Every structure is written in structure tokens, then in C-alpha cells.
């Protein structure tokens, strides 16, 4: 069993990943007194996007954070799909510095799925959470992200087979309300839709005796 810690950090590759993967968990922990901090590593910036695109998703993220109860956050403003082009030491330092500053007991990181940003950030986050001091996070969990995690090739790439589930019966509506703030990202006919997100949560809940849940791969738990 995981107690509600004083601090928890969520590493999001892009705006909306934190809500898609952990929105219900964030809201649940905040409601139980945890200070949740979010680091958004990459964003909708040139060359693939325009500055206007970034400003829109930046504001959408802030609006979603407000609903979830997140008041401490940072945007690294690295252009999407280019995170892997940074020197390893640079991205490790940026992510590690955020984690070290917040001193979280729990860190939620993206599963290394189809998106190259997710894979790069997963690797860097694991390095940043190494248990090299007494301040190192005691619990590191990898979350699933709709539209990316389940596109991995079975038997060739790592599959998302979760071991830990968080009951979000009381926060599913908060998660969906926050998700709706990402109007530029969430469409009715794609895998990031509110309907698909609720369906996945319902499926995870059905596996665990509750109505809705979010699923995680365990990287490390020290008790």
C-alpha cells in the first residue's frame, strides 16, 4: 500500500500526457494533501508547430492543472520530437534538477512507448531517480498514455503490463473535466477522446474491483 506522501512529481513529455495518464491519480493525491508538481518537458514549438500552437497548449495545460489542483509546474520548452537530439547529460540535468528540487517521495514517469520523446524522457527520468542518496524517490511508477503506449510492437518492444492500479472512482470526473481543457488535442474521433479515456479507466477498474482506475508499471518501490 502506498501512503499519501508530502510531495509527488509527474514528468509529462507533452501537455496533456499528465492528464491522460495520471489525471485521476493527481486529483486523488491532491485531495489527500499531497503537493503534486508537474514538469512538462516538450511542447508544440517550431519546427513542427508554431509559437501560437505552443501558447495555446501552454494555456490549456495551465487550465487543466487548475482543475486537478496542481499549482507548481514548469515547462522546459523543448520542441516536440527533438528531445533525443539534446545531449544526454543536458536532458538528464534538466529533469534531475526538477526532481531534486521538489524532493518527491513518488515520481510518475511516461512508459517508453511509440513516441520518441516518451522513450527518451523515460530513460532520463529513470537515471534522475537513481537511489544514490537518502533523498532519492522511494517510488517510481510508469504510466500509460492513450494514443502512444499501445502502439508498441508486441514481442519486439516492451509491452505495458501493469502491476499497480489506483482507484479513481472519486476523481474520474475531475480527470475528464481537465482533459476537456485540451481542446486542441482531444478530438471526439481519436484515441485521445474523452470517451476513450473514460473507457480505458473503466476497463482498468473492471480488472480491480472498482469502477475506474489508472494503471502503472512499477519501476521501484522501497518501503
PDB file of C-alpha atoms in Angstrom:
ATOM      1  CA  UNK A   1       0.000   0.000   0.000  1.00  0.00           C
ATOM      2  CA  UNK A   2       1.247   3.492  -0.883  1.00  0.00           C
ATOM      3  CA  UNK A   3       0.573   6.218   1.667  1.00  0.00           C
ATOM      4  CA  UNK A   4      -0.179   9.726   0.502  1.00  0.00           C
ATOM      5  CA  UNK A   5       3.212  11.463   0.508  1.00  0.00           C
ATOM      6  CA  UNK A   6       4.056  15.084   1.108  1.00  0.00           C
ATOM      7  CA  UNK A   7       5.351  15.548  -2.441  1.00  0.00           C
ATOM      8  CA  UNK A   8       4.799  13.808  -5.768  1.00  0.00           C
ATOM      9  CA  UNK A   9       6.268  14.672  -9.166  1.00  0.00           C
ATOM     10  CA  UNK A  10       4.778  13.880 -12.572  1.00  0.00           C
ATOM     11  CA  UNK A  11       7.044  14.020 -15.623  1.00  0.00           C
ATOM     12  CA  UNK A  12       4.983  14.764 -18.745  1.00  0.00           C
ATOM     13  CA  UNK A  13       6.600  14.593 -22.186  1.00  0.00           C
ATOM     14  CA  UNK A  14       3.973  16.964 -23.635  1.00  0.00           C
ATOM     15  CA  UNK A  15       0.983  18.975 -22.420  1.00  0.00           C
ATOM     16  CA  UNK A  16      -1.939  16.537 -21.888  1.00  0.00           C
ATOM     17  CA  UNK A  17       0.180  13.439 -21.107  1.00  0.00           C
ATOM     18  CA  UNK A  18      -0.089  14.139 -17.386  1.00  0.00           C
ATOM     19  CA  UNK A  19      -3.887  14.238 -17.579  1.00  0.00           C
ATOM     20  CA  UNK A  20      -4.278  11.321 -19.965  1.00  0.00           C
ATOM     21  CA  UNK A  21      -2.049   9.058 -17.903  1.00  0.00           C
ATOM     22  CA  UNK A  22      -2.381  10.255 -14.327  1.00  0.00           C
ATOM     23  CA  UNK A  23      -5.135  12.883 -14.098  1.00  0.00           C
ATOM     24  CA  UNK A  24      -7.275  10.870 -11.703  1.00  0.00           C
ATOM     25  CA  UNK A  25      -4.298   9.925  -9.564  1.00  0.00           C
ATOM     26  CA  UNK A  26      -3.112  13.530  -9.400  1.00  0.00           C
ATOM     27  CA  UNK A  27      -6.528  14.748  -8.280  1.00  0.00           C
ATOM     28  CA  UNK A  28      -6.815  11.929  -5.720  1.00  0.00           C
ATOM     29  CA  UNK A  29      -3.427  12.632  -4.169  1.00  0.00           C
ATOM     30  CA  UNK A  30      -4.036  16.383  -4.110  1.00  0.00           C
ATOM     31  CA  UNK A  31      -7.357  15.792  -2.334  1.00  0.00           C
ATOM     32  CA  UNK A  32      -5.470  13.803   0.292  1.00  0.00           C
ATOM     33  CA  UNK A  33      -2.919  16.521   0.997  1.00  0.00           C
ATOM     34  CA  UNK A  34      -0.096  15.735  -1.430  1.00  0.00           C
ATOM     35  CA  UNK A  35       1.666  18.591  -3.205  1.00  0.00           C
ATOM     36  CA  UNK A  36       1.868  17.488  -6.839  1.00  0.00           C
ATOM     37  CA  UNK A  37       4.400  19.143  -9.154  1.00  0.00           C
ATOM     38  CA  UNK A  38       4.385  18.650 -12.936  1.00  0.00           C
ATOM     39  CA  UNK A  39       7.296  19.019 -15.331  1.00  0.00           C
ATOM     40  CA  UNK A  40       6.282  19.350 -18.997  1.00  0.00           C
ATOM     41  CA  UNK A  41       9.436  18.572 -20.932  1.00  0.00           C
ATOM     42  CA  UNK A  42       8.482  19.164 -24.552  1.00  0.00           C
ATOM     43  CA  UNK A  43       5.943  21.308 -26.349  1.00  0.00           C
ATOM     44  CA  UNK A  44       4.309  22.321 -29.614  1.00  0.00           C
ATOM     45  CA  UNK A  45       7.108  24.534 -30.888  1.00  0.00           C
ATOM     46  CA  UNK A  46       8.864  25.123 -34.229  1.00  0.00           C
ATOM     47  CA  UNK A  47       9.885  23.480 -36.487  1.00  0.00           C
ATOM     48  CA  UNK A  48       6.825  21.191 -36.412  1.00  0.00           C
ATOM     49  CA  UNK A  49       4.496  23.740 -34.834  1.00  0.00           C
ATOM     50  CA  UNK A  50       4.187  27.478 -34.457  1.00  0.00           C
ATOM     51  CA  UNK A  51       4.716  29.648 -31.405  1.00  0.00           C
ATOM     52  CA  UNK A  52       0.967  30.223 -31.448  1.00  0.00           C
ATOM     53  CA  UNK A  53       0.411  26.474 -31.148  1.00  0.00           C
ATOM     54  CA  UNK A  54       2.665  26.397 -28.108  1.00  0.00           C
ATOM     55  CA  UNK A  55       0.910  29.292 -26.410  1.00  0.00           C
ATOM     56  CA  UNK A  56      -2.436  27.580 -26.924  1.00  0.00           C
ATOM     57  CA  UNK A  57      -1.389  24.232 -25.455  1.00  0.00           C
ATOM     58  CA  UNK A  58       0.545  26.021 -22.701  1.00  0.00           C
ATOM     59  CA  UNK A  59      -2.619  27.785 -21.574  1.00  0.00           C
ATOM     60  CA  UNK A  60      -4.689  24.612 -21.961  1.00  0.00           C
ATOM     61  CA  UNK A  61      -2.242  22.820 -19.655  1.00  0.00           C
ATOM     62  CA  UNK A  62      -2.450  25.560 -17.031  1.00  0.00           C
ATOM     63  CA  UNK A  63      -6.242  25.380 -17.148  1.00  0.00           C
ATOM     64  CA  UNK A  64      -6.125  21.593 -16.732  1.00  0.00           C
ATOM     65  CA  UNK A  65      -3.644  21.895 -13.848  1.00  0.00           C
ATOM     66  CA  UNK A  66      -6.006  24.259 -12.070  1.00  0.00           C
ATOM     67  CA  UNK A  67      -8.792  21.693 -12.201  1.00  0.00           C
ATOM     68  CA  UNK A  68      -6.515  18.895 -10.986  1.00  0.00           C
ATOM     69  CA  UNK A  69      -5.179  21.031  -8.140  1.00  0.00           C
ATOM     70  CA  UNK A  70      -1.627  21.416  -9.466  1.00  0.00           C
ATOM     71  CA  UNK A  71      -0.104  24.792  -8.664  1.00  0.00           C
ATOM     72  CA  UNK A  72       3.582  24.009  -9.078  1.00  0.00           C
ATOM     73  CA  UNK A  73       4.730  23.296 -12.626  1.00  0.00           C
ATOM     74  CA  UNK A  74       7.439  24.041 -15.162  1.00  0.00           C
ATOM     75  CA  UNK A  75       7.657  23.944 -18.963  1.00  0.00           C
ATOM     76  CA  UNK A  76      11.116  23.189 -20.375  1.00  0.00           C
ATOM     77  CA  UNK A  77      10.007  24.336 -23.846  1.00  0.00           C
ATOM     78  CA  UNK A  78      11.940  21.754 -25.865  1.00  0.00           C
ATOM     79  CA  UNK A  79      10.422  21.337 -29.358  1.00  0.00           C
ATOM     80  CA  UNK A  80       8.380  18.158 -29.737  1.00  0.00           C
ATOM     81  CA  UNK A  81      10.171  15.140 -31.279  1.00  0.00           C
ATOM     82  CA  UNK A  82      13.586  16.744 -30.676  1.00  0.00           C
ATOM     83  CA  UNK A  83      14.232  15.749 -27.051  1.00  0.00           C
ATOM     84  CA  UNK A  84      16.515  12.911 -28.175  1.00  0.00           C
ATOM     85  CA  UNK A  85      18.701  15.411 -30.043  1.00  0.00           C
ATOM     86  CA  UNK A  86      19.791  17.078 -26.814  1.00  0.00           C
ATOM     87  CA  UNK A  87      22.992  15.781 -25.211  1.00  0.00           C
ATOM     88  CA  UNK A  88      22.093  13.049 -22.722  1.00  0.00           C
ATOM     89  CA  UNK A  89      23.747  14.958 -19.892  1.00  0.00           C
ATOM     90  CA  UNK A  90      21.661  18.044 -20.695  1.00  0.00           C
ATOM     91  CA  UNK A  91      18.254  16.389 -20.581  1.00  0.00           C
ATOM     92  CA  UNK A  92      19.278  14.331 -17.540  1.00  0.00           C
ATOM     93  CA  UNK A  93      20.267  17.515 -15.730  1.00  0.00           C
ATOM     94  CA  UNK A  94      17.051  19.353 -16.593  1.00  0.00           C
ATOM     95  CA  UNK A  95      14.786  16.536 -15.437  1.00  0.00           C
ATOM     96  CA  UNK A  96      17.004  15.637 -12.485  1.00  0.00           C
ATOM     97  CA  UNK A  97      17.146  19.225 -11.302  1.00  0.00           C
ATOM     98  CA  UNK A  98      13.349  19.475 -11.190  1.00  0.00           C
ATOM     99  CA  UNK A  99      13.038  16.211  -9.281  1.00  0.00           C
ATOM    100  CA  UNK A 100      15.815  17.083  -6.842  1.00  0.00           C
ATOM    101  CA  UNK A 101      14.299  20.495  -6.164  1.00  0.00           C
ATOM    102  CA  UNK A 102      10.860  19.068  -5.308  1.00  0.00           C
ATOM    103  CA  UNK A 103      12.204  16.152  -3.201  1.00  0.00           C
ATOM    104  CA  UNK A 104       9.254  13.862  -4.012  1.00  0.00           C
ATOM    105  CA  UNK A 105       8.589  10.530  -2.404  1.00  0.00           C
ATOM    106  CA  UNK A 106       6.790   9.382  -5.579  1.00  0.00           C
ATOM    107  CA  UNK A 107       7.634  10.100  -9.212  1.00  0.00           C
ATOM    108  CA  UNK A 108       5.327   9.213 -12.116  1.00  0.00           C
ATOM    109  CA  UNK A 109       7.073   8.907 -15.485  1.00  0.00           C
ATOM    110  CA  UNK A 110       5.947   8.009 -19.023  1.00  0.00           C
ATOM    111  CA  UNK A 111       6.141   4.415 -20.231  1.00  0.00           C
ATOM    112  CA  UNK A 112       8.732   4.011 -23.043  1.00  0.00           C
ATOM    113  CA  UNK A 113       6.234   3.677 -25.880  1.00  0.00           C
ATOM    114  CA  UNK A 114       5.954   4.533 -29.563  1.00  0.00           C
ATOM    115  CA  UNK A 115       6.706   8.261 -29.179  1.00  0.00           C
ATOM    116  CA  UNK A 116      10.425   9.002 -29.250  1.00  0.00           C
ATOM    117  CA  UNK A 117      10.007  11.800 -26.712  1.00  0.00           C
ATOM    118  CA  UNK A 118       8.371   9.368 -24.289  1.00  0.00           C
ATOM    119  CA  UNK A 119      11.214   6.872 -24.668  1.00  0.00           C
ATOM    120  CA  UNK A 120      13.935   9.468 -24.211  1.00  0.00           C
ATOM    121  CA  UNK A 121      12.246  11.061 -21.205  1.00  0.00           C
ATOM    122  CA  UNK A 122      11.619   7.660 -19.607  1.00  0.00           C
ATOM    123  CA  UNK A 123      15.326   6.847 -19.785  1.00  0.00           C
ATOM    124  CA  UNK A 124      16.339  10.221 -18.414  1.00  0.00           C
ATOM    125  CA  UNK A 125      13.772  10.089 -15.607  1.00  0.00           C
ATOM    126  CA  UNK A 126      14.993   6.657 -14.517  1.00  0.00           C
ATOM    127  CA  UNK A 127      18.542   7.997 -14.367  1.00  0.00           C
ATOM    128  CA  UNK A 128      17.348  11.040 -12.429  1.00  0.00           C
ATOM    129  CA  UNK A 129      15.609   8.808  -9.876  1.00  0.00           C
ATOM    130  CA  UNK A 130      18.601   6.563  -9.174  1.00  0.00           C
ATOM    131  CA  UNK A 131      18.831   5.686  -5.453  1.00  0.00           C
ATOM    132  CA  UNK A 132      22.189   7.350  -4.918  1.00  0.00           C
ATOM    133  CA  UNK A 133      21.188   9.270  -1.788  1.00  0.00           C
ATOM    134  CA  UNK A 134      18.700   9.169   1.058  1.00  0.00           C
ATOM    135  CA  UNK A 135      16.675  11.871  -0.736  1.00  0.00           C
ATOM    136  CA  UNK A 136      16.067   9.680  -3.799  1.00  0.00           C
ATOM    137  CA  UNK A 137      12.383   8.990  -4.567  1.00  0.00           C
ATOM    138  CA  UNK A 138      11.184   5.797  -2.922  1.00  0.00           C
ATOM    139  CA  UNK A 139       8.521   5.023  -5.516  1.00  0.00           C
ATOM    140  CA  UNK A 140       8.833   5.353  -9.307  1.00  0.00           C
ATOM    141  CA  UNK A 141       5.906   4.322 -11.500  1.00  0.00           C
ATOM    142  CA  UNK A 142       5.454   4.426 -15.280  1.00  0.00           C
ATOM    143  CA  UNK A 143       2.024   5.411 -16.618  1.00  0.00           C
ATOM    144  CA  UNK A 144       0.252   4.572 -19.873  1.00  0.00           C
ATOM    145  CA  UNK A 145      -0.651   7.249 -22.406  1.00  0.00           C
ATOM    146  CA  UNK A 146      -3.543   6.794 -24.791  1.00  0.00           C
ATOM    147  CA  UNK A 147      -2.575   7.036 -28.493  1.00  0.00           C
ATOM    148  CA  UNK A 148       1.029   6.035 -27.804  1.00  0.00           C
ATOM    149  CA  UNK A 149       1.545   3.276 -25.221  1.00  0.00           C
ATOM    150  CA  UNK A 150      -0.474   0.591 -27.008  1.00  0.00           C
ATOM    151  CA  UNK A 151       1.175   1.152 -30.380  1.00  0.00           C
ATOM    152  CA  UNK A 152       4.328  -0.700 -29.323  1.00  0.00           C
ATOM    153  CA  UNK A 153       5.006  -3.878 -31.304  1.00  0.00           C
ATOM    154  CA  UNK A 154       4.260  -6.954 -29.128  1.00  0.00           C
ATOM    155  CA  UNK A 155       7.235  -9.242 -28.678  1.00  0.00           C
ATOM    156  CA  UNK A 156       9.638  -6.705 -30.145  1.00  0.00           C
ATOM    157  CA  UNK A 157       9.217  -3.724 -27.855  1.00  0.00           C
ATOM    158  CA  UNK A 158       8.244  -3.549 -24.176  1.00  0.00           C
ATOM    159  CA  UNK A 159       4.537  -4.129 -23.534  1.00  0.00           C
ATOM    160  CA  UNK A 160       2.586  -2.220 -20.927  1.00  0.00           C
ATOM    161  CA  UNK A 161       1.603  -4.905 -18.408  1.00  0.00           C
ATOM    162  CA  UNK A 162       0.730  -3.016 -15.203  1.00  0.00           C
ATOM    163  CA  UNK A 163       1.271  -4.229 -11.661  1.00  0.00           C
ATOM    164  CA  UNK A 164      -0.175  -1.306  -9.713  1.00  0.00           C
ATOM    165  CA  UNK A 165      -3.588   0.333 -10.005  1.00  0.00           C
ATOM    166  CA  UNK A 166      -5.030   3.477  -8.448  1.00  0.00           C
ATOM    167  CA  UNK A 167      -8.773   3.586  -7.777  1.00  0.00           C
ATOM    168  CA  UNK A 168     -10.053   6.854  -9.252  1.00  0.00           C
ATOM    169  CA  UNK A 169     -13.782   6.350  -8.717  1.00  0.00           C
ATOM    170  CA  UNK A 170     -13.973   9.672  -6.884  1.00  0.00           C
ATOM    171  CA  UNK A 171     -11.784  11.633  -9.319  1.00  0.00           C
ATOM    172  CA  UNK A 172     -12.671  10.293 -12.778  1.00  0.00           C
ATOM    173  CA  UNK A 173     -14.953  13.261 -13.459  1.00  0.00           C
ATOM    174  CA  UNK A 174     -12.204  15.664 -12.407  1.00  0.00           C
ATOM    175  CA  UNK A 175      -9.814  13.913 -14.807  1.00  0.00           C
ATOM    176  CA  UNK A 176     -12.286  14.152 -17.683  1.00  0.00           C
ATOM    177  CA  UNK A 177     -13.047  17.790 -16.914  1.00  0.00           C
ATOM    178  CA  UNK A 178      -9.327  18.594 -17.025  1.00  0.00           C
ATOM    179  CA  UNK A 179      -8.914  16.611 -20.241  1.00  0.00           C
ATOM    180  CA  UNK A 180     -11.625  18.680 -21.913  1.00  0.00           C
ATOM    181  CA  UNK A 181      -9.436  21.761 -21.449  1.00  0.00           C
ATOM    182  CA  UNK A 182      -7.105  20.364 -24.120  1.00  0.00           C
ATOM    183  CA  UNK A 183      -9.431  21.339 -26.939  1.00  0.00           C
ATOM    184  CA  UNK A 184      -6.570  21.436 -29.457  1.00  0.00           C
ATOM    185  CA  UNK A 185      -5.520  17.874 -28.630  1.00  0.00           C
ATOM    186  CA  UNK A 186      -8.667  15.976 -27.679  1.00  0.00           C
ATOM    187  CA  UNK A 187     -10.949  15.042 -30.571  1.00  0.00           C
ATOM    188  CA  UNK A 188     -14.167  13.046 -30.482  1.00  0.00           C
ATOM    189  CA  UNK A 189     -12.993  10.528 -33.083  1.00  0.00           C
ATOM    190  CA  UNK A 190      -9.464   9.721 -31.932  1.00  0.00           C
ATOM    191  CA  UNK A 191      -7.818   7.598 -29.251  1.00  0.00           C
ATOM    192  CA  UNK A 192      -7.357  10.629 -27.007  1.00  0.00           C
ATOM    193  CA  UNK A 193     -11.064  11.363 -26.863  1.00  0.00           C
ATOM    194  CA  UNK A 194     -12.805  11.801 -23.539  1.00  0.00           C
ATOM    195  CA  UNK A 195     -14.848   8.694 -24.341  1.00  0.00           C
ATOM    196  CA  UNK A 196     -11.722   6.583 -24.974  1.00  0.00           C
ATOM    197  CA  UNK A 197     -10.062   7.892 -21.831  1.00  0.00           C
ATOM    198  CA  UNK A 198     -13.096   7.046 -19.700  1.00  0.00           C
ATOM    199  CA  UNK A 199     -13.368   3.622 -21.354  1.00  0.00           C
ATOM    200  CA  UNK A 200      -9.746   2.788 -20.535  1.00  0.00           C
ATOM    201  CA  UNK A 201     -10.249   3.888 -16.926  1.00  0.00           C
ATOM    202  CA  UNK A 202     -13.383   1.737 -16.744  1.00  0.00           C
ATOM    203  CA  UNK A 203     -11.500  -1.254 -18.156  1.00  0.00           C
ATOM    204  CA  UNK A 204      -8.690  -0.816 -15.624  1.00  0.00           C
ATOM    205  CA  UNK A 205     -11.272  -0.510 -12.883  1.00  0.00           C
ATOM    206  CA  UNK A 206     -13.023  -3.680 -14.023  1.00  0.00           C
ATOM    207  CA  UNK A 207      -9.732  -5.527 -13.531  1.00  0.00           C
ATOM    208  CA  UNK A 208      -9.534  -4.420  -9.917  1.00  0.00           C
ATOM    209  CA  UNK A 209     -12.968  -4.397  -8.345  1.00  0.00           C
ATOM    210  CA  UNK A 210     -13.733  -0.710  -8.812  1.00  0.00           C
ATOM    211  CA  UNK A 211     -15.444   1.403 -11.426  1.00  0.00           C
ATOM    212  CA  UNK A 212     -12.439   3.382 -12.656  1.00  0.00           C
ATOM    213  CA  UNK A 213      -8.689   3.076 -12.235  1.00  0.00           C
ATOM    214  CA  UNK A 214      -5.355   4.207 -13.662  1.00  0.00           C
ATOM    215  CA  UNK A 215      -2.620   1.641 -14.277  1.00  0.00           C
ATOM    216  CA  UNK A 216       1.135   1.784 -13.680  1.00  0.00           C
ATOM    217  CA  UNK A 217       4.265  -0.257 -14.242  1.00  0.00           C
ATOM    218  CA  UNK A 218       6.383  -0.487 -11.119  1.00  0.00           C
ATOM    219  CA  UNK A 219       9.941   0.743 -11.600  1.00  0.00           C
ATOM    220  CA  UNK A 220      10.844   0.806  -7.930  1.00  0.00           C
ATOM    221  CA  UNK A 221       9.060   0.771  -4.566  1.00  0.00           C
ATOM    222  CA  UNK A 222      11.044   0.997  -1.338  1.00  0.00           C
ATOM    223  CA  UNK A 223       9.131   0.571   1.917  1.00  0.00           C
TER     224      UNK A 223
END
